[in-house]
mmCIF file of C-alpha atoms in Angstrom:
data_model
loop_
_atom_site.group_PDB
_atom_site.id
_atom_site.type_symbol
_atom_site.label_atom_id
_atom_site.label_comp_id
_atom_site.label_asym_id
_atom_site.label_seq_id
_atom_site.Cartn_x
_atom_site.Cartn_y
_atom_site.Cartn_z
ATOM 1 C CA UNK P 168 -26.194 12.615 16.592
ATOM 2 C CA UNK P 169 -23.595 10.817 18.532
ATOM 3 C CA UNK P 170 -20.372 12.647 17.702
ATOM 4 C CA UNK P 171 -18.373 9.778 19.305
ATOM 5 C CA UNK P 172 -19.186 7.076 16.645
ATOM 6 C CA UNK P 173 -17.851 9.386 14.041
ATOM 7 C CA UNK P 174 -13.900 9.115 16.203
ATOM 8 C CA UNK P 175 -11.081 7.319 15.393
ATOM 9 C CA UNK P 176 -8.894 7.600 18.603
ATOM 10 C CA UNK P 177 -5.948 7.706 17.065
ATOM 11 C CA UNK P 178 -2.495 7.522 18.079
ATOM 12 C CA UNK P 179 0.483 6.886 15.552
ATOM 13 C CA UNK P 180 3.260 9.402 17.060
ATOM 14 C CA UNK P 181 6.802 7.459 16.549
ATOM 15 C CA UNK P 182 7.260 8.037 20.495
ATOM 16 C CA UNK P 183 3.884 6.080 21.273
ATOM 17 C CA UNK P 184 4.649 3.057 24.132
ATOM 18 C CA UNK P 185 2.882 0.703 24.975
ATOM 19 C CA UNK P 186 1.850 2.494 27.834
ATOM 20 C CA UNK P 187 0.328 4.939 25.598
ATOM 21 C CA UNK P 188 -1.627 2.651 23.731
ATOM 22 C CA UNK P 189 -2.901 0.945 26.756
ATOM 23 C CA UNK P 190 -4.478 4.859 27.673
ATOM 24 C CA UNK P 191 -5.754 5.267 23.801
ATOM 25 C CA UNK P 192 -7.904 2.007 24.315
ATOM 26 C CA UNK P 193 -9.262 3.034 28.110
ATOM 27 C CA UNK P 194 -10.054 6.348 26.988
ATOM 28 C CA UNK P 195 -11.809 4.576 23.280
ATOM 29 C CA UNK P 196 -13.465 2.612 25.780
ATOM 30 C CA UNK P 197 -15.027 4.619 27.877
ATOM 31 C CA UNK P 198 -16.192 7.431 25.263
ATOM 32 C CA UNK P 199 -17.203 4.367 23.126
ATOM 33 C CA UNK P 200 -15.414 5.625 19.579
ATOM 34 C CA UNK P 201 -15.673 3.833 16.453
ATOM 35 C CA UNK P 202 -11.893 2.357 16.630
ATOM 36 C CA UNK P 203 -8.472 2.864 17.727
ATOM 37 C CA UNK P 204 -5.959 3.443 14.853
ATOM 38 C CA UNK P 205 -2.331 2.097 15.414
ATOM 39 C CA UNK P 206 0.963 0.915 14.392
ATOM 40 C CA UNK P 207 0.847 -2.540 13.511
ATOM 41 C CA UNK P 208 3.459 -3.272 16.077
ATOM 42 C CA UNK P 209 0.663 -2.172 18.592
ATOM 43 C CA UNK P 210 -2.097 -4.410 16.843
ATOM 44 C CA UNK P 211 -2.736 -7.249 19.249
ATOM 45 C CA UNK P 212 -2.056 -5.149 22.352
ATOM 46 C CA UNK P 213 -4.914 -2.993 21.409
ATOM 47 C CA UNK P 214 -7.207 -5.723 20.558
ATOM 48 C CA UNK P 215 -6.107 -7.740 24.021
ATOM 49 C CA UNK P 216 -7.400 -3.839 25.751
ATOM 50 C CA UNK P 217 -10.646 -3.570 23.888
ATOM 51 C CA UNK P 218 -11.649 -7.149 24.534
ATOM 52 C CA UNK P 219 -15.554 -7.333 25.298
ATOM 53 C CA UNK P 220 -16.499 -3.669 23.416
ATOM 54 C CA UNK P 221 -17.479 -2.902 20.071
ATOM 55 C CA UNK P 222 -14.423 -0.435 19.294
ATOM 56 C CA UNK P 223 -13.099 -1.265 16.499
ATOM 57 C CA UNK P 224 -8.918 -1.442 15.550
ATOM 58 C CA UNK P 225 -7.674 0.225 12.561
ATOM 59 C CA UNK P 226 -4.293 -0.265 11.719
ATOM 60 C CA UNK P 227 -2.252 1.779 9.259
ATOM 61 C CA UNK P 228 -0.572 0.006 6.489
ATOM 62 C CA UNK P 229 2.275 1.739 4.413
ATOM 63 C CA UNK P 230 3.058 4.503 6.558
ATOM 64 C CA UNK P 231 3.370 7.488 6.269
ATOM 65 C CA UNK P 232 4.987 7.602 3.008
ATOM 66 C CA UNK P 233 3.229 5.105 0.756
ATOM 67 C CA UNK P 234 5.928 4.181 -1.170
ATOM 68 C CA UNK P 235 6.649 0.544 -0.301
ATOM 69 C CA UNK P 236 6.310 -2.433 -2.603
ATOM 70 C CA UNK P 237 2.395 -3.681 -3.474
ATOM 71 C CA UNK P 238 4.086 -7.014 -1.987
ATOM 72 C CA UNK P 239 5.111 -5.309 1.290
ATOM 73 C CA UNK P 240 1.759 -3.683 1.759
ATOM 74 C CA UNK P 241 -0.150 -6.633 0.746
ATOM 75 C CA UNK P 242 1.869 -8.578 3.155
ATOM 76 C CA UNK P 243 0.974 -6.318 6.093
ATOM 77 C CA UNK P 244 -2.029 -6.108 5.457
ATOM 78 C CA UNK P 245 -2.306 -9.767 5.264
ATOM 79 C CA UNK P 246 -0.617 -9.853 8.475
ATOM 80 C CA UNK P 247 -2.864 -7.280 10.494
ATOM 81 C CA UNK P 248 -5.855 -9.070 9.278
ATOM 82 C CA UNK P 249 -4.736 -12.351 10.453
ATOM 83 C CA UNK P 250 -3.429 -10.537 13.533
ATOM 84 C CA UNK P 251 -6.994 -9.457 14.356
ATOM 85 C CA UNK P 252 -7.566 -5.558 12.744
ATOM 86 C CA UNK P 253 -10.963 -4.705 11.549
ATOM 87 C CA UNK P 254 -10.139 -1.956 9.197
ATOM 88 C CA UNK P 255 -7.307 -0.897 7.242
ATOM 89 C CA UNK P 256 -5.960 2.606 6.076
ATOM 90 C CA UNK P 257 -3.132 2.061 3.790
ATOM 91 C CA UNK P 258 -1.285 5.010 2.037
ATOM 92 C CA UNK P 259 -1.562 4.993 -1.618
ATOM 93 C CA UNK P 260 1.697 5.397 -3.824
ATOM 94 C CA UNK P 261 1.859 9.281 -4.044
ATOM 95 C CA UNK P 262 4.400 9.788 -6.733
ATOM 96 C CA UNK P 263 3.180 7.089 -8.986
ATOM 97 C CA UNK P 264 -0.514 9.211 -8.388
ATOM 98 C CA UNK P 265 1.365 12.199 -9.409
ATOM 99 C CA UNK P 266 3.500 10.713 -12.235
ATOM 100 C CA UNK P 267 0.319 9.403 -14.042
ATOM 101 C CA UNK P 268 0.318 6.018 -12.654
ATOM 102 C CA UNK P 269 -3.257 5.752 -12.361
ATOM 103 C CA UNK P 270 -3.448 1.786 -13.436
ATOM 104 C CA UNK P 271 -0.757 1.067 -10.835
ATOM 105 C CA UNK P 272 -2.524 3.127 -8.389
ATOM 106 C CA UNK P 273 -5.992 1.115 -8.247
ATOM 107 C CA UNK P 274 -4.218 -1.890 -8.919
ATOM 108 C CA UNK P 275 -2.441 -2.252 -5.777
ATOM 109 C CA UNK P 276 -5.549 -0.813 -3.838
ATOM 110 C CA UNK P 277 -7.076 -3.729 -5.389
ATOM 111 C CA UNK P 278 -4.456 -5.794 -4.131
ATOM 112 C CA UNK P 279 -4.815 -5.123 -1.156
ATOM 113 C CA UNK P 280 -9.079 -5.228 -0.917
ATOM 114 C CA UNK P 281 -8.851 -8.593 -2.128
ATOM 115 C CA UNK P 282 -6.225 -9.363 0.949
ATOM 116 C CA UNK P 283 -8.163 -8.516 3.526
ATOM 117 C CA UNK P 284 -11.778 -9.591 1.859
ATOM 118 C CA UNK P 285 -14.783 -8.072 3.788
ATOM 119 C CA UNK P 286 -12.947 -5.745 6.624
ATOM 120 C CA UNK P 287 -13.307 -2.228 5.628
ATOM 121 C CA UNK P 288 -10.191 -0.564 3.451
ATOM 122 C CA UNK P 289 -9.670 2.966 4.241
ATOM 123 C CA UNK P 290 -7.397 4.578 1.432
ATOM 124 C CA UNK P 291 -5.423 7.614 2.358
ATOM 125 C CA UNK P 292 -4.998 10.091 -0.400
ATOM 126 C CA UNK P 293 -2.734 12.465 1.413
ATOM 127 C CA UNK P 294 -4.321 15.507 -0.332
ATOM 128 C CA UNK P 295 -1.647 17.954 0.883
ATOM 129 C CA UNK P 296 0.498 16.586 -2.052
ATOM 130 C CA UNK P 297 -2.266 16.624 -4.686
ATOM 131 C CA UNK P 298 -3.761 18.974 -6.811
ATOM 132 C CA UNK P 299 -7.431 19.112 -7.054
ATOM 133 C CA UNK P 300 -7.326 16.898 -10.250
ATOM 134 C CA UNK P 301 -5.308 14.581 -8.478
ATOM 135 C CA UNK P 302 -7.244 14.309 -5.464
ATOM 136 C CA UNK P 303 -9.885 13.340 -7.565
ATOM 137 C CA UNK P 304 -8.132 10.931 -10.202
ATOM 138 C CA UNK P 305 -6.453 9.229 -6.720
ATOM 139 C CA UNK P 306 -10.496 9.159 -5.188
ATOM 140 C CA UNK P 307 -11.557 7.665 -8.970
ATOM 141 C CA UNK P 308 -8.985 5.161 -8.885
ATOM 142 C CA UNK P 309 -10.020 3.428 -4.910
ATOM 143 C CA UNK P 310 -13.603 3.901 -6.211
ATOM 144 C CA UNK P 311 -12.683 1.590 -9.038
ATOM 145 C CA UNK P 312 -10.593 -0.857 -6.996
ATOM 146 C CA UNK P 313 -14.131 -1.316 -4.517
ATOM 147 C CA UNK P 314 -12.659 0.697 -1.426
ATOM 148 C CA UNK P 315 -15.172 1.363 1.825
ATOM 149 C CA UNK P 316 -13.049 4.882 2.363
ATOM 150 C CA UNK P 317 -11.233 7.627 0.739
ATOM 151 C CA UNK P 318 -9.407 9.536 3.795
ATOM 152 C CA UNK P 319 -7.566 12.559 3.665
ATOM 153 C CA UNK P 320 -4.283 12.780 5.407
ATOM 154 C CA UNK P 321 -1.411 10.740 7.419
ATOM 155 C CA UNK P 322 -1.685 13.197 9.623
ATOM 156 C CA UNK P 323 2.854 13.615 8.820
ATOM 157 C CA UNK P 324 2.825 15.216 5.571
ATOM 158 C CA UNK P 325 2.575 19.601 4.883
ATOM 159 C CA UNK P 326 -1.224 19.401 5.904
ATOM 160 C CA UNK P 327 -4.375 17.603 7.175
ATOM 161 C CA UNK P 328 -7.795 17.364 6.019
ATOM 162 C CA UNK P 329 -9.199 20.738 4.577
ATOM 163 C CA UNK P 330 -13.004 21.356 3.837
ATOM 164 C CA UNK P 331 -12.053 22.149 -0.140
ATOM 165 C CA UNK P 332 -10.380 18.502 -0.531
ATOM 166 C CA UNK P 333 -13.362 16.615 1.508
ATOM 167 C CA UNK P 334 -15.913 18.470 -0.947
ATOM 168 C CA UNK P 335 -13.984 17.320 -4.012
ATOM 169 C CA UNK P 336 -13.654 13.907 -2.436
ATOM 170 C CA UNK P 337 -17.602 13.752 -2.142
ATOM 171 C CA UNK P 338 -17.773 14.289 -5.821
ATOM 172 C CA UNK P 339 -16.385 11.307 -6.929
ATOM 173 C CA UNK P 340 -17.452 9.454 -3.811
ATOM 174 C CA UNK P 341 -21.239 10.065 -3.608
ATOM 175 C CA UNK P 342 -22.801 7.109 -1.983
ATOM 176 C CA UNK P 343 -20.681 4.578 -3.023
ATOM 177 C CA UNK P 344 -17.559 5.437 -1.101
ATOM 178 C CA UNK P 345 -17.336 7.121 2.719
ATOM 179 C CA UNK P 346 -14.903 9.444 3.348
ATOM 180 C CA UNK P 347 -12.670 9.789 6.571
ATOM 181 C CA UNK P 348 -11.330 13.457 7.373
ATOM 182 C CA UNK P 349 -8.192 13.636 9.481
ATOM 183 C CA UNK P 350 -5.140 15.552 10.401
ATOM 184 C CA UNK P 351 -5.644 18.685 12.292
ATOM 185 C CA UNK P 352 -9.374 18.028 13.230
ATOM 186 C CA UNK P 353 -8.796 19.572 16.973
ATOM 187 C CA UNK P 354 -12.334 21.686 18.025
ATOM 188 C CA UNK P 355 -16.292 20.327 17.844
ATOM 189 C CA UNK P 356 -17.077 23.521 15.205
ATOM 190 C CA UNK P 357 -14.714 21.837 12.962
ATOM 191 C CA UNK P 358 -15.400 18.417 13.294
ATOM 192 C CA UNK P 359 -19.574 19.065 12.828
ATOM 193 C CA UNK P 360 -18.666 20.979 9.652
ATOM 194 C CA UNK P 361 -17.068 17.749 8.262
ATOM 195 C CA UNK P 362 -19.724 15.566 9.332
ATOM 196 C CA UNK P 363 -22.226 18.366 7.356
ATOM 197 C CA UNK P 364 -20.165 17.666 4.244
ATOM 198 C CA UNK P 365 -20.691 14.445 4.278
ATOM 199 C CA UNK P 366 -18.001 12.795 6.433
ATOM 200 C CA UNK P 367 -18.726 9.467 8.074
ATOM 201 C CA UNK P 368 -15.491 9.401 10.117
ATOM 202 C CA UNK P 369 -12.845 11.420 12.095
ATOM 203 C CA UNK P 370 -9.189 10.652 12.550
ATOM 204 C CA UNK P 371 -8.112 12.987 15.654
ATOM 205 C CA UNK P 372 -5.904 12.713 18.672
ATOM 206 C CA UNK P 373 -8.451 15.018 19.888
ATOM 207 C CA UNK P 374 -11.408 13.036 20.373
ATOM 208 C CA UNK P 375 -12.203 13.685 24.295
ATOM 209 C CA UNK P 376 -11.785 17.557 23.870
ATOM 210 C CA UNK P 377 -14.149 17.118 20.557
ATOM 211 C CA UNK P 378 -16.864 14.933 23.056
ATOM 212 C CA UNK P 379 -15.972 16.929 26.480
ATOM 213 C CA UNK P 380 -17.320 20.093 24.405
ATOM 214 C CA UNK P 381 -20.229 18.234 22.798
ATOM 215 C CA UNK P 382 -21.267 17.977 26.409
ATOM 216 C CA UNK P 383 -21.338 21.899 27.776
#
């Protein structure tokens, strides 16, 4: 198995330069991840840096909170995609999740799938806020609006990706959906028992310590 393939290399502190990013795309680079996953703002520097390789940019779209307008997030999505991202993890509306907003919920994931037509949506559930019902109403509802992931965490809410939340999330998901674990995923022991339940990707700052241990 090539643990590397599973990585996002991510980087979305609010103190990341573009300095930073420039070492986020070396380092993706040269261990070969799956993508990058940045700011917006950061979008076309990445993709000038990872010219010639087959990493991958993600770029986050209504973060961290989720709470914009389906317009705004529609429009930067629009924007990113046109800008040159190959996936897309948007934050769904938490408190219209938890108010019983389910319709307005997978309509604006649907929104947003339609936006960006065949590059992969990644839909971020931020678990830490949900029950277990609503984890799996919010994982029902981007199943229903055609999403390629259901992902765990921002990575800046009360906690990251836990093993209970990725099994509930592979109950609704099955085969139709994959399922991206992140927040807090910072040793190889952890990041093989996600892949075991099912995972198909990692979001981690960690990457290089999670591949530099794969190797001893």
């Amino acid at each position: 198995m090539q643990l590397n393939k599973y990585i996002d290399h991510t980087l979305l502190k609010p103190t990341a330069t573009p300095a930073d990013i420039e070492t986020l795309c070396k380092e993706a680079k040269e261990y070969n991840f799956a993508a990058v996953c940045v700011h917006p703002c950061y979008l076309e520097l990445a993709k000038d840096f990872l010219k010639n390789t087959v990493v991958k940019t993600a770029v986050v779209i209504g973060f961290p909170l989720g709470a914009m307008t389906t317009d705004a997030k529609v429009l930067e999505a629009k924007d990113a995609i046109k800008k040159g991202a190959d996936e897309i993890d948007m934050v769904i509306n938490i408190g219209m999740l938890k108010a019983g907003e389910v319709a307005y919920v997978t309509r604006e994931i649907e929104a947003i799938k339609k936006a960006i037509g065949d590059k992969v949506l990644k839909v971020i559930l931020e678990t830490c806020f949900l029950s277990d019902d609503e984890t799996q109403i919010a994982a029902k509802a981007a199943l229903n609006a055609k999403a390629d992931f259901i992902k765990t965490s921002t990575g800046f809410g009360t906690g990251g990706a836990t093993f209970r939340d990725v099994k509930l999330m592979k109950e609704i998901a099955g085969e139709q959906m994959k399922i991206k674990a992140s927040g807090g995923i910072k040793d190889r022991e952890t990041a093989m028992q996600y892949i075991d339940l099912g995972v198909s990707r990692l979001g981690t700052s960690s990457g290089i310590n999670l591949i530099n241990r794969d190797k001893e």
